[in-house]
């Protein structure tokens, strides 16, 4: 190397004179734009937890590893007041992979997954005639006792909607059909999956049995298999269709689950905090990437991005709830433990990782200035201002219990129910570009809310906080 060239390189490597000048903090808008250009935190969370932990069935050792992993992630990202808040729950596990076989008249196997909180057929299974119902309403109309010794099959089909509203129409097939069928004497229930895909991936999920009705075995058939079973009814010429079911879920009794919390502490910790929620548990059959690893990554990334702008006025608390899927145990436990601590506003992310397209609040009429301020700030991300009254997500029980302020950042759910509660809930289904838009919008909105001086629900001035005596 020639001397002049070496000198040139040395010069170029030398620290510039202004190297010690701290780089200026970004504005909130710049922080949001930076997330749009290259979020790393949300992706890092969801990639990390799906790779290093995987499925996180509620109440199990895997969920406990998820809590420890998430608490450590928050610590590494600079969150404070990180805690794992344990609670006990009745824990259900799915057992061996389920089997559903048509014995006659057209013998073949179907893909099936047990539904949460349902009973076992025992390892030898149950063989019985199948009775088909198009809808839950048809099942309700079946005479009492008419299903004695039979397997009920509900073949209701879910359709695709951007806002996910079809879940409200199709969901009862999973939530209540097996309880209704059991109350009419059915020995088991199978349903067409509550999902919009056409793969041989059954969609599991929670189900409820009414008080006094003994849980029966119940499972979801994959959509193409359920369609096959419907065709069999058309082609069987009235001959009985017999199915053998082997489903072996069981209850483990009381085990420990827990919530994970962490904070970006605000400049005025006496003001009620902004609460951002998601859930940490997942069903056993996927890795909980879109449901709800992405949600936890999104809320934590937004909180961290806001902290980069400068210490927010209000504390931002993240709540990674445990045991949501199997009955909102974490949400209920959190509300019970913290009901006396007022929350300024609650937001939840639990609808995948695709883009935000609309926001709703429950203060559009009581605090129109703030609603409009948020609307103006998110329009550049293609987000419209909604007129629905925000209801908050499943893990925001505490805010509803306190009748507090809520913001719903509505995600595009067009493909969510292709993946929801299936083995296909894996990291590769997350579109990084849409995830970045999502984090950008969350950053913008959380930044506004965490720096809001007046009461968020009403816009009225917050009473002056008493002076903090000494630092604790
Ligand atoms: Zn969820
Ligand atoms: Zn779910």
Short mmCIF file of C-alpha atoms and ligand atoms in Angstrom, two decimals:
data_model
loop_
_atom_site.label_atom_id
_atom_site.label_comp_id
_atom_site.label_asym_id
_atom_site.label_seq_id
_atom_site.Cartn_x
_atom_site.Cartn_y
_atom_site.Cartn_z
CA UNK A 1 0.00 0.00 0.00
CA UNK A 2 1.39 3.42 -0.90
CA UNK A 3 1.84 5.92 1.89
CA UNK A 4 -0.59 8.54 0.56
CA UNK A 5 -3.32 5.92 0.23
CA UNK A 6 -2.69 4.61 3.77
CA UNK A 7 -2.86 8.19 5.05
CA UNK A 8 -6.11 8.75 3.20
CA UNK A 9 -7.63 5.60 4.74
CA UNK A 10 -6.40 6.59 8.19
CA UNK A 11 -7.95 9.99 7.74
CA UNK A 12 -11.25 8.54 6.60
CA UNK A 13 -11.31 6.22 9.60
CA UNK A 14 -10.57 9.00 12.07
CA UNK A 15 -13.54 10.08 14.15
CA UNK A 16 -15.06 13.28 12.84
CA UNK A 17 -14.91 16.28 15.11
CA UNK A 18 -18.66 16.13 15.86
CA UNK A 19 -18.68 12.42 16.79
CA UNK A 20 -19.44 13.08 20.43
CA UNK A 21 -22.39 15.33 19.69
CA UNK A 22 -25.50 13.30 20.52
CA UNK A 23 -27.65 12.75 17.45
CA UNK A 24 -30.91 14.68 17.72
CA UNK A 25 -33.90 12.66 18.82
CA UNK A 26 -36.44 11.96 16.10
CA UNK A 27 -39.84 13.56 16.26
CA UNK A 28 -42.77 11.21 16.80
CA UNK A 29 -43.55 11.44 13.08
CA UNK A 30 -39.97 10.52 12.21
CA UNK A 31 -40.04 7.59 14.66
CA UNK A 32 -43.20 6.30 13.02
CA UNK A 33 -41.72 6.80 9.56
CA UNK A 34 -38.56 4.98 10.67
CA UNK A 35 -40.73 2.01 11.72
CA UNK A 36 -42.40 2.08 8.31
CA UNK A 37 -38.99 2.06 6.65
CA UNK A 38 -37.43 -0.63 8.78
CA UNK A 39 -39.06 -1.93 11.96
CA UNK A 40 -36.73 -4.36 13.63
CA UNK A 41 -38.25 -4.82 17.09
CA UNK A 42 -41.64 -6.35 16.23
CA UNK A 43 -40.04 -8.76 13.80
CA UNK A 44 -37.30 -9.58 16.30
CA UNK A 45 -39.93 -10.45 18.91
CA UNK A 46 -42.07 -12.67 16.71
CA UNK A 47 -39.12 -14.35 15.02
CA UNK A 48 -37.47 -14.91 18.39
CA UNK A 49 -40.44 -16.36 20.26
CA UNK A 50 -41.58 -18.61 17.41
CA UNK A 51 -38.03 -19.90 16.91
CA UNK A 52 -36.75 -20.14 20.48
CA UNK A 53 -40.02 -21.14 22.18
CA UNK A 54 -42.54 -22.24 19.53
CA UNK A 55 -46.09 -23.19 20.51
CA UNK A 56 -47.23 -21.89 23.90
CA UNK A 57 -50.32 -23.84 24.95
CA UNK A 58 -51.82 -22.13 28.01
CA UNK A 59 -50.90 -23.49 31.42
CA UNK A 60 -48.11 -25.71 30.11
CA UNK A 61 -44.36 -25.66 30.57
CA UNK A 62 -44.04 -24.22 27.03
CA UNK A 63 -46.10 -21.18 27.97
CA UNK A 64 -43.88 -20.72 31.07
CA UNK A 65 -40.81 -20.71 28.80
CA UNK A 66 -42.59 -18.12 26.68
CA UNK A 67 -43.06 -15.88 29.73
CA UNK A 68 -39.41 -16.13 30.72
CA UNK A 69 -38.34 -15.46 27.12
CA UNK A 70 -40.61 -12.43 26.79
CA UNK A 71 -39.52 -10.93 30.13
CA UNK A 72 -35.89 -11.24 29.09
CA UNK A 73 -36.65 -9.67 25.69
CA UNK A 74 -38.28 -6.68 27.42
CA UNK A 75 -35.23 -6.32 29.67
CA UNK A 76 -32.90 -6.32 26.68
CA UNK A 77 -35.01 -3.67 24.97
CA UNK A 78 -34.78 -1.31 27.96
CA UNK A 79 -38.24 -1.75 29.53
CA UNK A 80 -38.54 -1.19 33.27
CA UNK A 81 -40.69 -2.67 36.05
CA UNK A 82 -40.77 -6.01 34.24
CA UNK A 83 -42.71 -8.62 36.16
CA UNK A 84 -44.26 -12.03 35.70
CA UNK A 85 -47.59 -12.11 37.52
CA UNK A 86 -48.59 -15.76 38.03
CA UNK A 87 -52.11 -17.14 38.38
CA UNK A 88 -53.54 -20.64 38.56
CA UNK A 89 -55.82 -22.13 35.94
CA UNK A 90 -57.51 -25.37 34.97
CA UNK A 91 -55.35 -26.64 32.13
CA UNK A 92 -56.45 -28.64 29.11
CA UNK A 93 -54.03 -30.33 26.71
CA UNK A 94 -54.85 -31.82 23.30
CA UNK A 95 -53.44 -35.35 23.72
CA UNK A 96 -52.40 -37.46 20.73
CA UNK A 97 -53.15 -36.22 17.18
CA UNK A 98 -56.86 -36.79 16.55
CA UNK A 99 -58.31 -39.26 14.06
CA UNK A 100 -61.60 -39.13 12.19
CA UNK A 101 -62.37 -42.04 9.89
CA UNK A 102 -65.46 -42.72 7.85
CA UNK A 103 -66.19 -46.39 8.49
CA UNK A 104 -69.06 -46.67 6.01
CA UNK A 105 -70.28 -46.25 3.35
CA UNK A 106 -67.16 -44.52 1.91
CA UNK A 107 -64.21 -45.48 4.16
CA UNK A 108 -61.45 -42.87 4.36
CA UNK A 109 -59.64 -40.63 6.87
CA UNK A 110 -60.20 -36.94 7.57
CA UNK A 111 -57.96 -34.35 9.21
CA UNK A 112 -59.33 -33.31 12.61
CA UNK A 113 -58.18 -31.33 15.65
CA UNK A 114 -59.79 -31.46 19.10
CA UNK A 115 -61.48 -28.30 20.37
CA UNK A 116 -60.34 -26.73 23.64
CA UNK A 117 -61.97 -27.95 26.86
CA UNK A 118 -63.56 -30.99 25.19
CA UNK A 119 -63.44 -34.57 26.47
CA UNK A 120 -61.59 -37.69 25.35
CA UNK A 121 -63.07 -40.55 23.38
CA UNK A 122 -60.54 -42.79 25.10
CA UNK A 123 -57.76 -44.42 23.08
CA UNK A 124 -60.16 -46.91 21.48
CA UNK A 125 -62.37 -44.13 20.12
CA UNK A 126 -66.10 -43.81 19.51
CA UNK A 127 -67.90 -45.19 16.45
CA UNK A 128 -71.36 -43.78 15.73
CA UNK A 129 -73.71 -42.55 13.02
CA UNK A 130 -73.26 -38.93 11.93
CA UNK A 131 -76.20 -36.49 11.77
CA UNK A 132 -75.60 -33.34 9.70
CA UNK A 133 -76.87 -29.82 10.45
CA UNK A 134 -76.26 -26.89 8.13
CA UNK A 135 -76.25 -24.32 10.93
CA UNK A 136 -76.27 -23.98 14.71
CA UNK A 137 -79.89 -22.82 14.41
CA UNK A 138 -80.79 -26.16 12.77
CA UNK A 139 -79.06 -27.96 15.62
CA UNK A 140 -80.98 -25.89 18.18
CA UNK A 141 -84.20 -26.91 16.41
CA UNK A 142 -83.45 -30.65 16.70
CA UNK A 143 -85.82 -32.35 19.16
CA UNK A 144 -84.52 -33.11 22.66
CA UNK A 145 -82.93 -36.55 22.82
CA UNK A 146 -82.89 -36.89 19.02
CA UNK A 147 -79.11 -37.13 18.94
CA UNK A 148 -78.81 -39.89 21.49
CA UNK A 149 -75.81 -42.07 20.59
CA UNK A 150 -75.04 -40.00 17.46
CA UNK A 151 -72.19 -37.78 16.33
CA UNK A 152 -73.48 -34.31 15.43
CA UNK A 153 -71.88 -32.58 12.44
CA UNK A 154 -72.36 -28.84 11.82
CA UNK A 155 -71.33 -27.86 8.31
CA UNK A 156 -71.66 -24.07 8.49
CA UNK A 157 -69.18 -22.29 6.18
CA UNK A 158 -67.18 -19.20 7.14
CA UNK A 159 -66.61 -16.58 4.46
CA UNK A 160 -63.82 -14.06 4.09
CA UNK A 161 -64.20 -10.46 5.28
CA UNK A 162 -61.66 -7.67 5.62
CA UNK A 163 -62.89 -6.68 9.07
CA UNK A 164 -63.20 -10.24 10.36
CA UNK A 165 -66.89 -9.71 11.08
CA UNK A 166 -67.72 -13.18 9.73
CA UNK A 167 -66.14 -14.59 12.89
CA UNK A 168 -69.18 -13.34 14.77
CA UNK A 169 -71.48 -15.31 12.45
CA UNK A 170 -69.38 -18.45 11.99
CA UNK A 171 -67.80 -18.56 15.45
CA UNK A 172 -70.82 -20.05 17.31
CA UNK A 173 -70.33 -23.27 15.31
CA UNK A 174 -67.22 -23.76 17.38
CA UNK A 175 -68.21 -21.91 20.56
CA UNK A 176 -71.58 -23.56 21.30
CA UNK A 177 -72.48 -26.38 18.86
CA UNK A 178 -70.84 -29.19 20.85
CA UNK A 179 -72.58 -28.06 24.07
CA UNK A 180 -75.98 -27.95 22.34
CA UNK A 181 -75.42 -31.33 20.70
CA UNK A 182 -74.32 -32.85 24.03
CA UNK A 183 -77.45 -31.51 25.72
CA UNK A 184 -79.52 -33.39 23.10
CA UNK A 185 -77.70 -36.67 23.73
CA UNK A 186 -74.90 -36.60 21.11
CA UNK A 187 -71.85 -38.66 22.05
CA UNK A 188 -69.53 -36.34 20.12
CA UNK A 189 -69.54 -33.37 17.75
CA UNK A 190 -67.55 -32.54 14.65
CA UNK A 191 -67.71 -29.17 12.91
CA UNK A 192 -66.50 -27.67 9.69
CA UNK A 193 -63.53 -25.50 10.73
CA UNK A 194 -64.21 -21.88 11.57
CA UNK A 195 -61.73 -20.73 8.96
CA UNK A 196 -61.51 -19.49 5.38
CA UNK A 197 -58.74 -21.64 3.90
CA UNK A 198 -59.09 -24.70 1.71
CA UNK A 199 -56.23 -26.73 3.15
CA UNK A 200 -56.36 -29.94 5.15
CA UNK A 201 -55.59 -27.91 8.26
CA UNK A 202 -58.26 -28.10 10.95
CA UNK A 203 -58.82 -24.87 12.96
CA UNK A 204 -58.94 -25.54 16.68
CA UNK A 205 -60.22 -23.10 19.31
CA UNK A 206 -62.18 -22.86 22.50
CA UNK A 207 -65.64 -24.26 23.06
CA UNK A 208 -68.14 -24.01 25.90
CA UNK A 209 -70.47 -26.54 27.47
CA UNK A 210 -73.46 -25.11 29.33
CA UNK A 211 -73.67 -25.47 33.09
CA UNK A 212 -74.72 -29.02 33.92
CA UNK A 213 -73.87 -30.46 30.48
CA UNK A 214 -71.01 -32.96 30.64
CA UNK A 215 -68.32 -32.15 28.06
CA UNK A 216 -68.18 -34.59 25.15
CA UNK A 217 -65.42 -35.19 22.61
CA UNK A 218 -65.52 -32.57 19.84
CA UNK A 219 -63.26 -31.68 16.98
CA UNK A 220 -62.95 -29.47 13.91
CA UNK A 221 -62.58 -31.15 10.51
CA UNK A 222 -60.47 -29.39 7.92
CA UNK A 223 -62.64 -27.48 5.44
CA UNK A 224 -62.06 -29.79 2.44
CA UNK A 225 -62.77 -32.84 4.62
CA UNK A 226 -65.96 -31.29 5.98
CA UNK A 227 -67.00 -30.55 2.39
CA UNK A 228 -66.29 -34.18 1.54
CA UNK A 229 -68.51 -35.31 4.41
CA UNK A 230 -71.31 -33.04 3.13
CA UNK A 231 -71.01 -34.66 -0.31
CA UNK A 232 -71.21 -38.09 1.28
CA UNK A 233 -74.64 -37.19 2.67
CA UNK A 234 -75.78 -36.37 -0.88
CA UNK A 235 -74.34 -39.59 -2.35
CA UNK A 236 -75.20 -42.10 0.40
CA UNK A 237 -78.82 -42.55 -0.79
CA UNK A 238 -80.05 -42.40 2.79
CA UNK A 239 -77.62 -45.04 4.05
CA UNK A 240 -76.22 -44.13 7.49
CA UNK A 241 -72.79 -42.52 7.53
CA UNK A 242 -70.67 -43.95 10.32
CA UNK A 243 -67.58 -42.27 11.71
CA UNK A 244 -64.90 -43.45 14.09
CA UNK A 245 -63.42 -40.68 16.21
CA UNK A 246 -60.29 -40.89 18.33
CA UNK A 247 -59.64 -37.72 20.33
CA UNK A 248 -57.61 -37.93 23.53
CA UNK A 249 -57.41 -34.49 25.16
CA UNK A 250 -57.25 -34.32 28.93
CA UNK A 251 -57.24 -31.90 31.83
CA UNK A 252 -54.05 -31.62 33.87
CA UNK A 253 -55.81 -30.02 36.84
CA UNK A 254 -54.65 -26.67 38.23
CA UNK A 255 -51.36 -25.44 36.80
CA UNK A 256 -49.62 -22.09 36.74
CA UNK A 257 -49.94 -19.54 33.97
CA UNK A 258 -49.09 -15.85 34.17
CA UNK A 259 -49.04 -12.39 32.66
CA UNK A 260 -45.86 -10.54 31.73
CA UNK A 261 -45.77 -6.77 32.16
CA UNK A 262 -43.17 -4.12 31.45
CA UNK A 263 -43.10 -0.35 31.28
CA UNK A 264 -41.65 2.65 29.57
CA UNK A 265 -41.89 4.89 32.61
CA UNK A 266 -43.38 8.30 31.93
CA UNK A 267 -42.28 11.75 33.14
CA UNK A 268 -45.32 11.91 35.39
CA UNK A 269 -45.86 8.44 36.82
CA UNK A 270 -48.83 9.69 38.84
CA UNK A 271 -50.85 10.01 35.63
CA UNK A 272 -52.78 6.88 34.59
CA UNK A 273 -50.73 4.84 32.12
CA UNK A 274 -51.45 3.84 28.54
CA UNK A 275 -52.03 0.06 28.49
CA UNK A 276 -51.03 -1.95 25.40
CA UNK A 277 -52.15 -5.59 25.40
CA UNK A 278 -51.63 -8.83 23.46
CA UNK A 279 -51.54 -12.46 24.49
CA UNK A 280 -48.53 -14.68 24.87
CA UNK A 281 -50.17 -18.11 24.75
CA UNK A 282 -51.02 -19.91 21.51
CA UNK A 283 -52.70 -23.16 20.52
CA UNK A 284 -50.41 -26.18 20.40
CA UNK A 285 -50.75 -26.87 16.67
CA UNK A 286 -48.97 -23.78 15.28
CA UNK A 287 -46.21 -21.54 16.61
CA UNK A 288 -48.40 -18.58 17.56
CA UNK A 289 -46.82 -16.24 15.00
CA UNK A 290 -49.90 -14.33 13.83
CA UNK A 291 -51.89 -15.30 16.97
CA UNK A 292 -50.47 -13.58 18.83
CA UNK A 293 -46.68 -13.37 18.74
CA UNK A 294 -46.98 -10.59 16.17
CA UNK A 295 -49.36 -8.64 18.42
CA UNK A 296 -46.90 -8.71 21.32
CA UNK A 297 -44.10 -7.66 18.98
CA UNK A 298 -46.19 -4.80 17.59
CA UNK A 299 -47.17 -3.30 20.94
CA UNK A 300 -43.70 -3.62 22.43
CA UNK A 301 -42.09 -2.16 19.32
CA UNK A 302 -44.48 0.81 19.42
CA UNK A 303 -43.74 1.48 23.11
CA UNK A 304 -40.02 1.33 22.47
CA UNK A 305 -40.21 3.53 19.37
CA UNK A 306 -42.10 6.18 21.36
CA UNK A 307 -39.41 6.11 24.07
CA UNK A 308 -36.78 6.95 21.45
CA UNK A 309 -38.55 10.27 20.81
CA UNK A 310 -38.06 11.17 24.49
CA UNK A 311 -39.53 10.14 27.81
CA UNK A 312 -43.31 10.21 27.31
CA UNK A 313 -45.56 12.13 29.70
CA UNK A 314 -47.47 9.02 30.73
CA UNK A 315 -46.11 5.58 31.46
CA UNK A 316 -46.67 3.06 28.68
CA UNK A 317 -47.33 -0.40 30.08
CA UNK A 318 -47.31 -3.53 27.97
CA UNK A 319 -49.39 -6.50 29.07
CA UNK A 320 -48.51 -9.85 27.51
CA UNK A 321 -51.50 -11.79 28.81
CA UNK A 322 -51.33 -15.51 29.53
CA UNK A 323 -54.00 -18.09 28.77
CA UNK A 324 -56.20 -15.97 26.50
CA UNK A 325 -57.13 -18.69 24.04
CA UNK A 326 -58.63 -21.02 26.59
CA UNK A 327 -60.82 -18.50 28.37
CA UNK A 328 -59.20 -15.07 28.95
CA UNK A 329 -57.71 -16.22 32.26
CA UNK A 330 -54.85 -13.69 32.07
CA UNK A 331 -57.11 -10.77 31.21
CA UNK A 332 -59.42 -11.59 34.11
CA UNK A 333 -56.50 -12.08 36.53
CA UNK A 334 -54.93 -8.78 35.49
CA UNK A 335 -58.14 -6.85 35.99
CA UNK A 336 -58.70 -8.44 39.39
CA UNK A 337 -55.17 -7.64 40.56
CA UNK A 338 -55.01 -4.07 39.20
CA UNK A 339 -58.60 -2.82 39.16
CA UNK A 340 -57.73 0.01 41.57
CA UNK A 341 -55.07 1.40 39.23
CA UNK A 342 -56.83 3.61 36.66
CA UNK A 343 -55.77 3.14 33.03
CA UNK A 344 -55.76 6.21 30.75
CA UNK A 345 -56.52 4.27 27.57
CA UNK A 346 -56.23 0.68 26.39
CA UNK A 347 -55.26 -0.75 23.00
CA UNK A 348 -54.81 -4.35 21.95
CA UNK A 349 -53.14 -6.11 19.01
CA UNK A 350 -54.57 -9.58 18.41
CA UNK A 351 -55.54 -9.90 14.76
CA UNK A 352 -52.41 -10.97 12.94
CA UNK A 353 -49.68 -8.86 11.43
CA UNK A 354 -51.30 -7.29 8.38
CA UNK A 355 -51.83 -3.58 7.82
CA UNK A 356 -53.99 -1.20 9.81
CA UNK A 357 -56.75 0.24 7.65
CA UNK A 358 -59.03 2.06 10.12
CA UNK A 359 -59.04 3.29 13.67
CA UNK A 360 -61.95 3.57 16.07
CA UNK A 361 -62.14 5.07 19.53
CA UNK A 362 -64.78 5.26 22.20
CA UNK A 363 -64.16 9.01 22.63
CA UNK A 364 -65.10 10.30 19.18
CA UNK A 365 -67.99 12.27 20.67
CA UNK A 366 -66.68 12.92 24.21
CA UNK A 367 -63.21 14.05 23.12
CA UNK A 368 -63.51 14.91 19.40
CA UNK A 369 -60.31 16.97 19.41
CA UNK A 370 -58.19 13.96 20.31
CA UNK A 371 -60.01 11.63 17.91
CA UNK A 372 -59.42 14.15 15.10
CA UNK A 373 -55.79 14.58 16.08
CA UNK A 374 -55.19 10.85 15.75
CA UNK A 375 -57.15 10.73 12.48
CA UNK A 376 -55.00 13.49 11.01
CA UNK A 377 -51.79 11.80 12.14
CA UNK A 378 -52.49 8.34 10.68
CA UNK A 379 -53.98 9.36 7.36
CA UNK A 380 -50.52 9.34 5.76
CA UNK A 381 -50.35 5.59 6.45
CA UNK A 382 -53.60 5.01 4.58
CA UNK A 383 -55.66 4.63 7.77
CA UNK A 384 -59.19 5.98 7.85
CA UNK A 385 -61.11 7.32 10.82
CA UNK A 386 -63.91 4.99 11.83
CA UNK A 387 -67.26 5.76 13.38
CA UNK A 388 -67.67 2.49 15.29
CA UNK A 389 -67.33 2.70 19.06
CA UNK A 390 -64.13 0.89 20.04
CA UNK A 391 -64.74 -2.08 22.29
CA UNK A 392 -61.15 -3.15 22.96
CA UNK A 393 -59.76 -6.65 22.65
CA UNK A 394 -60.07 -9.72 24.85
CA UNK A 395 -57.12 -8.81 27.05
CA UNK A 396 -58.45 -5.37 27.96
CA UNK A 397 -60.94 -6.54 30.58
CA UNK A 398 -59.50 -4.06 33.05
CA UNK A 399 -60.30 -1.07 30.83
CA UNK A 400 -63.85 -2.25 30.21
CA UNK A 401 -64.24 -2.96 33.94
CA UNK A 402 -63.10 0.61 34.62
CA UNK A 403 -65.28 1.97 31.78
CA UNK A 404 -62.16 3.63 30.42
CA UNK A 405 -60.96 4.93 27.07
CA UNK A 406 -60.28 2.48 24.21
CA UNK A 407 -58.74 2.70 20.77
CA UNK A 408 -59.07 -0.13 18.23
CA UNK A 409 -56.52 -0.14 15.43
CA UNK A 410 -58.37 -2.27 12.89
CA UNK A 411 -56.19 -4.65 10.90
CA UNK A 412 -56.84 -6.14 7.53
CA UNK A 413 -58.24 -9.56 8.37
CA UNK A 414 -58.73 -10.78 4.81
CA UNK A 415 -56.34 -13.72 5.23
CA UNK A 416 -56.28 -13.98 9.02
CA UNK A 417 -58.81 -16.81 9.19
CA UNK A 418 -56.85 -18.84 6.64
CA UNK A 419 -54.21 -19.28 9.32
CA UNK A 420 -55.99 -18.75 12.66
CA UNK A 421 -55.55 -21.68 15.12
CA UNK A 422 -53.97 -23.96 12.50
CA UNK A 423 -50.55 -25.55 11.97
CA UNK A 424 -50.06 -22.82 9.36
CA UNK A 425 -49.71 -20.12 12.04
CA UNK A 426 -45.99 -19.77 11.43
CA UNK A 427 -43.50 -16.93 10.93
CA UNK A 428 -43.28 -17.26 7.14
CA UNK A 429 -46.93 -16.13 6.87
CA UNK A 430 -46.03 -12.68 8.22
CA UNK A 431 -45.58 -10.07 5.51
CA UNK A 432 -42.75 -7.81 6.75
CA UNK A 433 -43.98 -4.84 4.69
CA UNK A 434 -47.47 -4.95 6.20
CA UNK A 435 -46.01 -5.52 9.67
CA UNK A 436 -43.90 -2.36 9.32
CA UNK A 437 -46.95 -0.29 8.40
CA UNK A 438 -48.72 -1.74 11.41
CA UNK A 439 -45.88 -0.81 13.79
CA UNK A 440 -45.66 2.68 12.25
CA UNK A 441 -49.34 3.36 12.93
CA UNK A 442 -49.08 1.96 16.45
CA UNK A 443 -46.00 4.12 17.12
CA UNK A 444 -47.81 7.24 15.94
CA UNK A 445 -50.98 6.58 17.95
CA UNK A 446 -49.28 5.43 21.16
CA UNK A 447 -46.97 8.45 20.97
CA UNK A 448 -49.93 10.81 20.82
CA UNK A 449 -51.82 9.07 23.64
CA UNK A 450 -48.79 8.79 25.94
CA UNK A 451 -48.20 12.52 25.68
CA UNK A 452 -51.82 13.59 26.07
CA UNK A 453 -52.21 15.97 28.98
CA UNK A 454 -55.97 15.83 29.42
CA UNK A 455 -58.16 12.87 30.34
CA UNK A 456 -58.34 10.77 27.18
CA UNK A 457 -61.96 9.68 27.42
CA UNK A 458 -63.36 13.18 27.96
CA UNK A 459 -60.66 15.69 27.16
CA UNK A 460 -61.16 17.32 30.56
CA UNK A 461 -58.08 18.60 32.37
CA UNK A 462 -56.45 15.98 34.57
CA UNK A 463 -56.30 17.13 38.23
CA UNK A 464 -52.88 18.37 39.20
CA UNK A 465 -50.83 15.50 40.57
CA UNK A 466 -49.59 15.76 44.16
CA UNK A 467 -45.86 16.37 44.37
CA UNK A 468 -43.82 13.21 44.54
CA UNK A 469 -42.07 13.18 47.91
CA UNK A 470 -38.57 11.86 47.42
CA UNK A 471 -37.47 9.46 44.77
CA UNK A 472 -38.36 5.83 45.31
ZN1 LIG B 1 -55.53 -14.19 19.69
ZN1 LIG B 2 -56.66 -17.18 18.92
#
